[in-house]
Tab-separated table of C-alpha atoms in Angstrom:
chain	number	residue	atom	x	y	z
A	7	MET	CA	25.753	-1.818	-48.747
A	8	ILE	CA	28.561	-0.492	-46.619
A	9	ARG	CA	26.922	2.860	-46.541
A	10	ARG	CA	23.649	1.336	-45.432
A	11	ARG	CA	25.382	-0.581	-42.695
A	12	GLY	CA	27.041	2.646	-41.659
A	13	ALA	CA	23.651	4.313	-41.418
A	14	ALA	CA	22.288	1.443	-39.370
A	15	LEU	CA	25.241	1.737	-37.048
A	16	ALA	CA	24.715	5.454	-36.709
A	17	LEU	CA	21.074	4.837	-35.881
A	18	LEU	CA	22.060	2.239	-33.318
A	19	LEU	CA	24.525	4.621	-31.751
A	20	ALA	CA	21.878	7.321	-31.664
A	21	LEU	CA	19.455	4.943	-29.987
A	22	ALA	CA	22.114	3.909	-27.490
A	23	THR	CA	22.703	7.573	-26.639
A	24	VAL	CA	18.990	8.058	-26.105
A	25	ALA	CA	18.953	4.979	-23.886
A	26	THR	CA	21.790	6.252	-21.702
A	27	ARG	CA	20.143	9.613	-21.521
A	28	VAL	CA	16.926	7.999	-20.329
A	29	GLU	CA	18.957	6.112	-17.758
A	30	ALA	CA	20.662	9.293	-16.636
A	31	GLN	CA	17.231	10.796	-16.079
A	32	ASP	CA	16.050	7.966	-13.838
A	33	THR	CA	13.842	9.788	-11.373
A	34	ARG	CA	12.892	6.789	-9.256
A	35	ARG	CA	13.589	7.306	-5.589
A	36	SER	CA	13.935	4.704	-2.882
A	37	GLY	CA	11.884	5.170	0.289
A	38	PHE	CA	15.235	6.094	1.816
A	39	MET	CA	15.089	9.448	0.019
A	40	PHE	CA	11.785	10.312	1.697
A	41	MET	CA	13.143	9.814	5.219
A	42	SER	CA	14.473	12.356	7.691
A	43	PRO	CA	18.278	12.812	7.793
A	44	GLY	CA	18.302	11.114	11.207
A	45	THR	CA	16.599	7.963	9.939
A	46	GLN	CA	18.823	7.962	6.851
A	47	ALA	CA	21.916	8.125	9.065
A	48	MET	CA	20.559	5.239	11.122
A	49	GLN	CA	20.217	3.076	8.007
A	50	ARG	CA	23.630	4.037	6.673
A	51	ASP	CA	25.588	3.131	9.780
A	52	ASP	CA	25.677	-0.629	10.402
A	53	MET	CA	26.412	-0.002	14.084
A	54	GLU	CA	23.225	2.077	14.379
A	55	ASN	CA	20.994	0.170	11.970
A	56	PRO	CA	18.713	-2.027	14.102
A	57	GLY	CA	17.993	-4.157	11.004
A	58	MET	CA	21.559	-5.482	11.260
A	59	LEU	CA	20.502	-7.494	14.307
A	60	ALA	CA	18.306	-9.657	12.084
A	61	VAL	CA	21.163	-10.019	9.585
A	62	LEU	CA	23.518	-11.144	12.354
A	63	ASP	CA	20.924	-13.574	13.751
A	64	GLY	CA	20.539	-14.888	10.208
A	65	ALA	CA	24.283	-15.438	9.878
A	66	GLU	CA	24.195	-17.588	12.998
A	67	LEU	CA	21.207	-19.588	11.771
A	68	TRP	CA	22.905	-20.017	8.391
A	69	ALA	CA	25.699	-21.989	10.016
A	70	LYS	CA	23.519	-23.965	12.427
A	71	PRO	CA	22.514	-27.565	11.588
A	72	ALA	CA	18.754	-28.116	11.629
A	73	GLY	CA	16.161	-30.806	11.017
A	74	THR	CA	16.477	-34.490	10.366
A	75	SER	CA	19.232	-33.886	7.800
A	76	GLY	CA	21.461	-32.401	10.489
A	77	ARG	CA	22.780	-30.020	7.864
A	78	SER	CA	23.102	-26.273	7.943
A	79	CYS	CA	22.401	-23.909	5.061
A	80	ALA	CA	26.151	-23.362	4.894
A	81	ASP	CA	26.791	-27.109	4.458
A	82	CYS	CA	25.079	-26.966	1.080
A	83	HIS	CA	25.487	-23.344	0.045
A	84	GLY	CA	28.894	-22.537	1.511
A	85	GLY	CA	29.999	-20.543	4.526
A	86	GLY	CA	32.060	-17.867	2.822
A	87	ALA	CA	31.186	-14.298	1.993
A	88	GLU	CA	30.290	-15.236	-1.576
A	89	ALA	CA	27.422	-17.550	-0.644
A	90	MET	CA	24.060	-16.200	-1.866
A	91	ARG	CA	25.764	-13.160	-3.387
A	92	GLY	CA	23.160	-11.201	-5.370
A	93	VAL	CA	20.516	-13.931	-5.188
A	94	ALA	CA	17.884	-11.701	-3.525
A	95	ALA	CA	18.068	-9.187	-6.387
A	96	ARG	CA	16.428	-11.810	-8.645
A	97	TYR	CA	13.438	-12.761	-6.460
A	98	PRO	CA	10.530	-13.554	-6.685
A	99	ALA	CA	11.675	-16.176	-9.210
A	100	PHE	CA	10.023	-18.970	-11.112
A	101	ASP	CA	10.228	-22.308	-9.334
A	102	ALA	CA	10.274	-24.866	-12.155
A	103	THR	CA	9.611	-27.797	-9.829
A	104	ARG	CA	6.468	-26.307	-8.351
A	105	GLY	CA	5.523	-24.564	-11.564
A	106	GLU	CA	4.865	-21.260	-9.823
A	107	ALA	CA	6.529	-18.093	-8.661
A	108	ILE	CA	8.218	-18.208	-5.288
A	109	ASP	CA	9.513	-15.373	-3.128
A	110	LEU	CA	12.805	-15.416	-1.284
A	111	ALA	CA	11.215	-16.300	2.051
A	112	GLY	CA	9.276	-19.089	0.315
A	113	ARG	CA	12.518	-20.447	-1.123
A	114	ILE	CA	14.102	-20.476	2.316
A	115	LEU	CA	11.057	-22.259	3.766
A	116	GLN	CA	11.365	-24.802	0.980
A	117	CYS	CA	15.000	-25.559	1.835
A	118	ARG	CA	14.154	-25.690	5.515
A	119	ALA	CA	11.377	-28.208	5.007
A	120	GLU	CA	12.524	-30.284	2.044
A	121	ARG	CA	16.302	-30.185	2.333
A	122	GLN	CA	16.923	-29.790	6.051
A	123	GLY	CA	13.897	-31.800	7.102
A	124	ASP	CA	12.707	-29.342	9.716
A	125	ALA	CA	9.276	-27.857	10.430
A	126	PRO	CA	9.291	-24.628	8.413
A	127	PRO	CA	9.061	-21.522	10.622
A	128	PRO	CA	5.936	-19.389	10.139
A	129	ARG	CA	5.906	-16.272	7.966
A	130	GLU	CA	7.014	-13.192	9.939
A	131	SER	CA	8.721	-15.378	12.551
A	132	ARG	CA	12.060	-14.096	13.792
A	133	THR	CA	13.799	-17.136	12.336
A	134	LEU	CA	12.464	-16.684	8.830
A	135	LEU	CA	12.986	-12.908	8.869
A	136	ALA	CA	16.553	-13.358	10.093
A	137	LEU	CA	17.419	-15.875	7.365
A	138	THR	CA	15.742	-13.707	4.725
A	139	ALA	CA	17.560	-10.597	5.977
A	140	PHE	CA	20.855	-12.487	5.893
A	141	VAL	CA	20.352	-13.653	2.299
A	142	ALA	CA	18.995	-10.263	1.117
A	143	HIS	CA	21.886	-8.423	2.777
A	144	ARG	CA	24.191	-10.434	0.539
A	145	ALA	CA	22.696	-8.533	-2.396
A	146	ARG	CA	23.150	-5.112	-0.802
A	147	GLY	CA	24.494	-2.580	-3.280
A	148	MET	CA	23.570	-4.738	-6.258
A	149	PRO	CA	20.982	-3.738	-8.854
A	150	VAL	CA	17.525	-5.322	-8.842
A	151	ALA	CA	17.664	-7.870	-11.677
A	152	PRO	CA	14.345	-9.746	-11.991
A	153	ASP	CA	14.246	-13.393	-13.050
A	154	ALA	CA	14.287	-13.540	-16.850
A	155	ASP	CA	12.135	-16.695	-16.999
A	156	PRO	CA	9.272	-15.832	-19.373
A	157	ARG	CA	6.884	-17.662	-17.050
A	158	MET	CA	7.328	-14.732	-14.660
A	159	THR	CA	5.619	-12.387	-17.126
A	160	PRO	CA	2.037	-13.347	-16.228
A	161	VAL	CA	2.954	-13.073	-12.545
A	162	VAL	CA	4.297	-9.549	-13.030
A	163	GLU	CA	1.173	-8.671	-15.021
A	164	ALA	CA	-1.086	-10.021	-12.286
A	165	GLY	CA	0.838	-7.826	-9.851
A	166	ARG	CA	0.456	-4.828	-12.118
A	167	ALA	CA	-3.317	-5.391	-12.328
A	168	LEU	CA	-3.559	-5.539	-8.530
A	169	TRP	CA	-1.447	-2.401	-8.259
A	170	HIS	CA	-4.045	-0.531	-10.285
A	171	LYS	CA	-7.100	-2.041	-8.640
A	172	ARG	CA	-9.058	0.128	-6.244
A	173	LEU	CA	-9.501	-1.689	-2.949
A	174	GLY	CA	-11.191	-1.329	0.398
A	175	GLN	CA	-13.774	0.996	1.832
A	176	LEU	CA	-11.625	3.968	0.783
A	177	ASP	CA	-11.599	2.640	-2.792
A	178	LEU	CA	-7.965	3.492	-3.512
A	179	SER	CA	-5.388	1.701	-5.635
A	180	CYS	CA	-1.714	1.412	-4.795
A	181	ALA	CA	-0.979	3.403	-7.962
A	182	GLN	CA	-3.179	6.323	-6.932
A	183	CYS	CA	-0.964	6.924	-3.931
A	184	HIS	CA	2.444	5.612	-4.979
A	185	ASP	CA	2.481	6.621	-8.681
A	186	ASP	CA	0.160	9.624	-8.808
A	187	ASN	CA	0.825	11.162	-5.404
A	188	ALA	CA	4.337	10.099	-4.396
A	189	GLY	CA	6.040	12.938	-2.568
A	190	GLN	CA	2.729	14.310	-1.281
A	191	LYS	CA	1.834	13.992	2.362
A	192	LEU	CA	-0.868	11.743	3.702
A	193	ALA	CA	-1.453	13.654	6.943
A	194	SER	CA	2.081	13.552	8.380
A	195	ALA	CA	3.525	10.721	6.252
A	196	PRO	CA	5.294	11.449	2.980
A	197	ILE	CA	4.047	8.967	0.362
A	198	PRO	CA	7.065	7.064	-0.984
A	199	GLU	CA	7.229	5.354	-4.386
A	200	ALA	CA	6.926	1.922	-2.750
A	201	HIS	CA	10.148	0.393	-4.010
A	202	PRO	CA	10.850	-3.018	-2.482
A	203	THR	CA	14.607	-2.488	-2.257
A	204	GLY	CA	15.129	-2.462	1.516
A	205	TYR	CA	13.345	-5.623	2.644
A	206	PRO	CA	13.138	-7.075	5.193
A	207	ILE	CA	13.160	-3.624	6.814
A	208	TYR	CA	13.443	-2.476	10.388
A	209	ARG	CA	10.389	-0.273	10.831
A	210	LEU	CA	10.534	2.205	13.698
A	211	GLU	CA	6.749	2.085	14.049
A	212	TRP	CA	6.840	-1.709	14.449
A	213	GLN	CA	9.985	-1.597	16.579
A	214	THR	CA	11.039	-4.757	14.812
A	215	THR	CA	12.020	-6.223	11.493
A	216	GLY	CA	9.268	-7.125	9.023
A	217	SER	CA	8.718	-8.303	5.487
A	218	LEU	CA	7.449	-6.536	2.387
A	219	GLN	CA	4.227	-8.478	2.814
A	220	ARG	CA	3.757	-7.006	6.271
A	221	ARG	CA	4.400	-3.518	4.881
A	222	ILE	CA	1.853	-3.972	2.080
A	223	ARG	CA	-0.566	-5.376	4.618
A	224	GLY	CA	-0.325	-2.052	6.428
A	225	CYS	CA	-1.382	-0.174	3.297
A	226	LEU	CA	-4.276	-2.576	2.700
A	227	THR	CA	-5.463	-2.081	6.261
A	228	GLY	CA	-5.094	1.657	5.761
A	229	VAL	CA	-7.575	1.689	2.884
A	230	ARG	CA	-9.781	-0.602	4.982
A	231	ALA	CA	-9.291	-3.566	2.677
A	232	GLU	CA	-9.023	-7.151	3.850
A	233	PRO	CA	-5.336	-8.083	3.702
A	234	PHE	CA	-4.245	-11.247	1.899
A	235	ALA	CA	-2.930	-14.173	3.923
A	236	TYR	CA	0.853	-14.183	4.374
A	237	GLY	CA	2.498	-16.037	1.513
A	238	ALA	CA	-0.532	-15.527	-0.773
A	239	ASP	CA	-0.054	-15.454	-4.545
A	240	GLU	CA	-1.308	-11.864	-4.555
A	241	TYR	CA	1.626	-10.667	-2.443
A	242	ILE	CA	4.100	-12.592	-4.559
A	243	ALA	CA	2.600	-11.080	-7.719
A	244	LEU	CA	2.735	-7.576	-6.216
A	245	GLU	CA	6.334	-8.131	-5.165
A	246	ALA	CA	7.263	-9.424	-8.644
A	247	PHE	CA	5.674	-6.328	-10.168
A	248	LEU	CA	7.411	-4.004	-7.698
A	249	MET	CA	10.785	-5.620	-8.424
A	250	GLU	CA	10.227	-5.206	-12.161
A	251	ARG	CA	9.288	-1.580	-11.521
A	252	ALA	CA	12.487	-1.178	-9.480
A	253	ARG	CA	14.707	-2.967	-12.024
A	254	GLY	CA	18.247	-1.609	-11.752
A	255	MET	CA	17.726	0.146	-8.413
A	256	GLU	CA	20.072	-0.762	-5.583
A	257	ILE	CA	19.207	-3.343	-2.942
A	258	GLU	CA	19.685	-1.696	0.458
A	259	THR	CA	18.672	-4.424	2.920
A	260	PRO	CA	18.379	-3.919	5.818
A	261	GLY	CA	16.385	-0.745	5.186
A	262	VAL	CA	15.144	1.371	8.071
A	263	ARG	CA	11.743	2.996	7.652
A	264	PRO	CA	9.691	5.311	9.878
B	18	MET	CA	-2.117	4.775	7.064
B	19	ARG	CA	-1.185	3.864	10.576
B	20	ARG	CA	-4.589	2.973	11.800
B	21	ARG	CA	-6.247	-0.347	12.141
B	22	PRO	CA	-9.897	-0.738	11.383
B	23	GLY	CA	-11.629	0.560	14.458
B	24	ARG	CA	-14.741	-0.719	16.081
B	25	ARG	CA	-18.038	-0.739	14.284
B	26	ARG	CA	-19.719	2.555	14.734
B	27	ARG	CA	-23.083	2.384	16.447
B	28	ALA	CA	-25.905	2.556	13.967
B	29	ARG	CA	-27.842	5.764	14.338
B	30	ARG	CA	-30.689	4.444	12.247
B	31	PRO	CA	-32.380	1.128	12.923
B	32	ALA	CA	-33.459	0.367	9.366
B	33	ALA	CA	-31.858	1.266	6.091
B	34	VAL	CA	-32.827	1.394	2.476
B	35	PHE	CA	-30.412	1.207	-0.361
B	36	ALA	CA	-30.356	3.976	-2.963
B	37	ARG	CA	-29.175	1.695	-5.747
B	38	PRO	CA	-30.615	-0.678	-8.383
B	39	PRO	CA	-33.397	-3.034	-7.181
B	40	VAL	CA	-31.339	-6.244	-6.970
B	41	LEU	CA	-28.764	-4.548	-4.835
B	42	ALA	CA	-31.481	-2.930	-2.809
B	43	LEU	CA	-32.934	-6.348	-2.113
B	44	LEU	CA	-29.534	-7.671	-1.150
B	45	ALA	CA	-28.944	-4.686	1.051
B	46	ALA	CA	-32.297	-5.167	2.686
B	47	LEU	CA	-31.418	-8.795	3.379
B	48	LEU	CA	-28.088	-7.786	4.782
B	49	ALA	CA	-29.695	-5.057	6.807
B	50	SER	CA	-32.091	-7.510	8.357
B	51	ALA	CA	-29.239	-9.910	9.018
B	52	THR	CA	-26.862	-7.407	10.572
B	53	ALA	CA	-28.990	-4.343	11.202
B	54	GLY	CA	-25.869	-2.546	10.013
B	55	ALA	CA	-26.283	-1.089	6.540
B	56	GLN	CA	-26.930	2.602	6.785
B	57	VAL	CA	-27.086	3.957	3.264
B	58	VAL	CA	-30.239	6.057	2.874
B	59	PRO	CA	-31.850	6.959	-0.447
B	60	TYR	CA	-31.249	10.338	-2.022
B	61	THR	CA	-31.997	12.150	-5.239
B	62	ILE	CA	-29.378	13.835	-7.346
B	63	VAL	CA	-30.492	17.016	-9.126
B	64	ALA	CA	-27.948	18.378	-11.601
B	65	ASP	CA	-24.602	18.297	-9.747
B	66	GLY	CA	-25.963	18.188	-6.240
B	67	ILE	CA	-28.250	16.584	-3.661
B	68	PRO	CA	-30.683	19.312	-2.581
B	69	GLU	CA	-32.424	17.483	0.287
B	70	PRO	CA	-30.707	16.560	3.559
B	71	LEU	CA	-29.999	12.839	3.864
B	72	GLY	CA	-32.563	11.379	6.236
B	73	GLY	CA	-34.370	14.720	6.332
B	74	ALA	CA	-32.766	16.352	9.368
B	75	ALA	CA	-30.288	19.237	9.329
B	76	GLY	CA	-26.754	18.641	10.603
B	77	ASP	CA	-24.776	20.231	13.385
B	78	PRO	CA	-21.657	22.200	12.322
B	79	ALA	CA	-19.773	21.602	15.591
B	80	ARG	CA	-20.160	17.847	15.290
B	81	GLY	CA	-19.224	18.180	11.633
B	82	ARG	CA	-16.009	19.986	12.456
B	83	ALA	CA	-15.063	17.219	14.889
B	84	ILE	CA	-15.641	14.577	12.201
B	85	VAL	CA	-13.628	16.475	9.575
B	86	ALA	CA	-10.688	17.045	11.932
B	87	ASP	CA	-10.640	13.415	13.103
B	88	ARG	CA	-8.151	11.293	11.178
B	89	GLN	CA	-9.989	8.055	11.854
B	90	LYS	CA	-13.553	9.195	11.505
B	91	GLY	CA	-13.702	11.726	8.691
B	92	LEU	CA	-10.235	10.974	7.297
B	93	CYS	CA	-10.545	14.310	5.452
B	94	ILE	CA	-7.301	15.770	6.750
B	95	LEU	CA	-5.327	12.753	5.593
B	96	CYS	CA	-5.699	14.388	2.162
B	97	HIS	CA	-6.939	17.951	2.779
B	98	SER	CA	-5.697	20.865	4.782
B	99	GLY	CA	-8.159	23.209	6.435
B	100	PRO	CA	-8.651	25.853	9.121
B	101	PHE	CA	-7.547	23.641	12.010
B	102	PRO	CA	-4.824	25.479	13.975
B	103	GLU	CA	-4.827	22.707	16.574
B	104	LEU	CA	-3.673	20.066	14.070
B	105	ARG	CA	0.039	19.597	13.524
B	106	PHE	CA	-0.214	17.549	10.329
B	107	MET	CA	-2.533	17.754	7.384
B	108	GLY	CA	-2.433	16.176	3.960
B	109	THR	CA	-1.306	17.733	0.689
B	110	LEU	CA	-3.256	15.519	-1.709
B	111	ALA	CA	-6.301	17.750	-2.017
B	112	PRO	CA	-7.379	21.421	-1.959
B	113	ASP	CA	-7.556	23.413	1.287
B	114	LEU	CA	-11.058	23.211	2.696
B	115	ALA	CA	-11.057	26.891	3.703
B	116	GLY	CA	-13.646	28.692	1.577
B	117	ALA	CA	-15.370	25.489	0.436
B	118	GLY	CA	-18.704	26.882	1.627
B	119	ALA	CA	-18.281	29.912	-0.620
B	120	ARG	CA	-17.178	27.904	-3.646
B	121	TRP	CA	-19.976	25.353	-3.561
B	122	SER	CA	-23.669	25.247	-2.843
B	123	THR	CA	-25.004	23.065	-0.049
B	124	ALA	CA	-26.384	20.599	-2.595
B	125	GLN	CA	-23.029	20.392	-4.359
B	126	LEU	CA	-21.165	19.872	-1.088
B	127	ARG	CA	-23.580	17.091	-0.135
B	128	LEU	CA	-23.050	15.164	-3.368
B	129	ARG	CA	-19.300	15.735	-3.147
B	130	ILE	CA	-19.184	14.038	0.264
B	131	VAL	CA	-21.782	11.349	-0.472
B	132	ASP	CA	-20.196	10.130	-3.705
B	133	ALA	CA	-17.405	12.285	-5.150
B	134	ALA	CA	-16.958	9.839	-8.041
B	135	ARG	CA	-20.274	11.136	-9.441
B	136	LEU	CA	-18.511	14.432	-10.080
B	137	ASN	CA	-15.133	13.012	-11.090
B	138	PRO	CA	-14.876	9.276	-11.812
B	139	ASP	CA	-11.094	9.370	-11.316
B	140	THR	CA	-11.171	11.138	-7.975
B	141	ILE	CA	-9.205	9.719	-5.079
B	142	MET	CA	-11.751	11.118	-2.640
B	143	PRO	CA	-13.682	8.178	-1.161
B	144	ALA	CA	-17.463	7.964	-1.413
B	145	TYR	CA	-18.599	8.563	2.151
B	146	HIS	CA	-22.111	7.252	1.707
B	147	ARG	CA	-21.910	4.346	-0.714
B	148	THR	CA	-21.277	0.663	-0.118
B	149	ASP	CA	-21.517	-0.851	-3.580
B	150	GLY	CA	-18.837	-0.941	-6.253
B	151	LEU	CA	-16.116	-1.544	-3.657
B	152	ALA	CA	-13.688	-4.469	-3.614
B	153	ARG	CA	-12.250	-6.490	-0.708
B	154	VAL	CA	-13.610	-4.271	2.030
B	155	ALA	CA	-12.348	-5.515	5.404
B	156	PRO	CA	-15.031	-7.299	7.439
B	157	ALA	CA	-15.173	-4.565	10.091
B	158	TRP	CA	-16.247	-2.031	7.443
B	159	ARG	CA	-18.213	-4.196	5.068
B	160	ASP	CA	-21.676	-3.027	4.020
B	161	ARG	CA	-21.477	0.163	5.999
B	162	PRO	CA	-20.744	3.575	4.571
B	163	ILE	CA	-17.832	5.617	5.944
B	164	LEU	CA	-20.328	8.120	7.337
B	165	ASP	CA	-23.987	7.516	8.069
B	166	ALA	CA	-26.665	10.004	6.994
B	167	ALA	CA	-26.411	12.058	10.181
B	168	GLY	CA	-22.633	12.207	9.846
B	169	ILE	CA	-22.932	13.413	6.246
B	170	GLU	CA	-25.307	16.184	7.296
B	171	ASP	CA	-23.021	17.253	10.149
B	172	VAL	CA	-20.062	17.506	7.737
B	173	VAL	CA	-22.117	19.419	5.155
B	174	ALA	CA	-23.344	21.820	7.861
B	175	TYR	CA	-19.733	22.450	8.872
B	176	LEU	CA	-18.480	22.953	5.311
B	177	GLU	CA	-21.219	25.528	4.747
B	178	THR	CA	-19.653	27.668	7.482
B	179	LEU	CA	-16.303	27.771	5.637
B	180	ARG	CA	-16.816	31.022	3.765
């Protein structure tokens, strides 16, 4: 009996060693790693990172009363540095009340409309991006830790299916570029692995801050596919899949991208 | 991936027939009459190639070179490199086009450009002259092939010179 338990323990230990070894061999690379040293330096230095402007705007909005409630986000969630700590690392999450997955921006819109009693700002508006950047920045340096609610599983699977679906006139799937050809160059652009760890990002090409949905929209347009509407289930599913795929990687909001 | 869908290219051919199963052909004919836009012409595959020029006329290598080197039109150099000293950036997803004309017959090159998936179902190379079997094509590109028959022939004529 004891001997058998000893063997089981040994096996467990062996498995644990294998697991750590697998972890040590994690070859996933954030989009950051595909950027030029200059752009990397820009992201690293908060004084240079133009994405910090959105974070700072968000901090102001966080403390500002809005809507018929006359309450600010801080009134309910707190004004200190600990408020919203790590929350973004868990999104998209399952919203039990609505019975569906919701992304971080969707959650903020929900609070804006239902709890503050204000007209929710549109997707990709400066206000929503700033609030999202503020909340996501409060998870910077923390590992991606997707919502453990089992009702997220079908959402992640729907995202995975979309990831592998060939789309558009060019008939290409996300996976064909970002899994099979990451590190290769599409004309001048290195193909990154498409990790969602830096969002909202400041994109030099846009000269502004934008969401993951806007970034994915760019890829859809690139393969000459019709993009989904902002806030669509498809984007939320893709994001849930990408977060699962990036489980354990570090949140780096605000990312800078070329 | 930094482009937006451009304008509709002008149709070089007024009418179009669809080289696909009858139902689709009917649909395509309906669409063609509605939009006068569909441009896929019929062709016959023999072994691993298309021996006859699409639409019957021979292409022009100079026009073909311009299409191949154009990131928006041919898109080839998003993936391929080739003998284009004037281009600063070319892709690394596909073989260098130099020597393609020596490696492949004209018929093989034509099928490769028209519908590369016929040669390799898993290829990432788009079908340049096919409009069916695609999903969620943006409205600006819907029901029109990436290259019309004349464009295909121009590209094939150019590739033949790469020996």
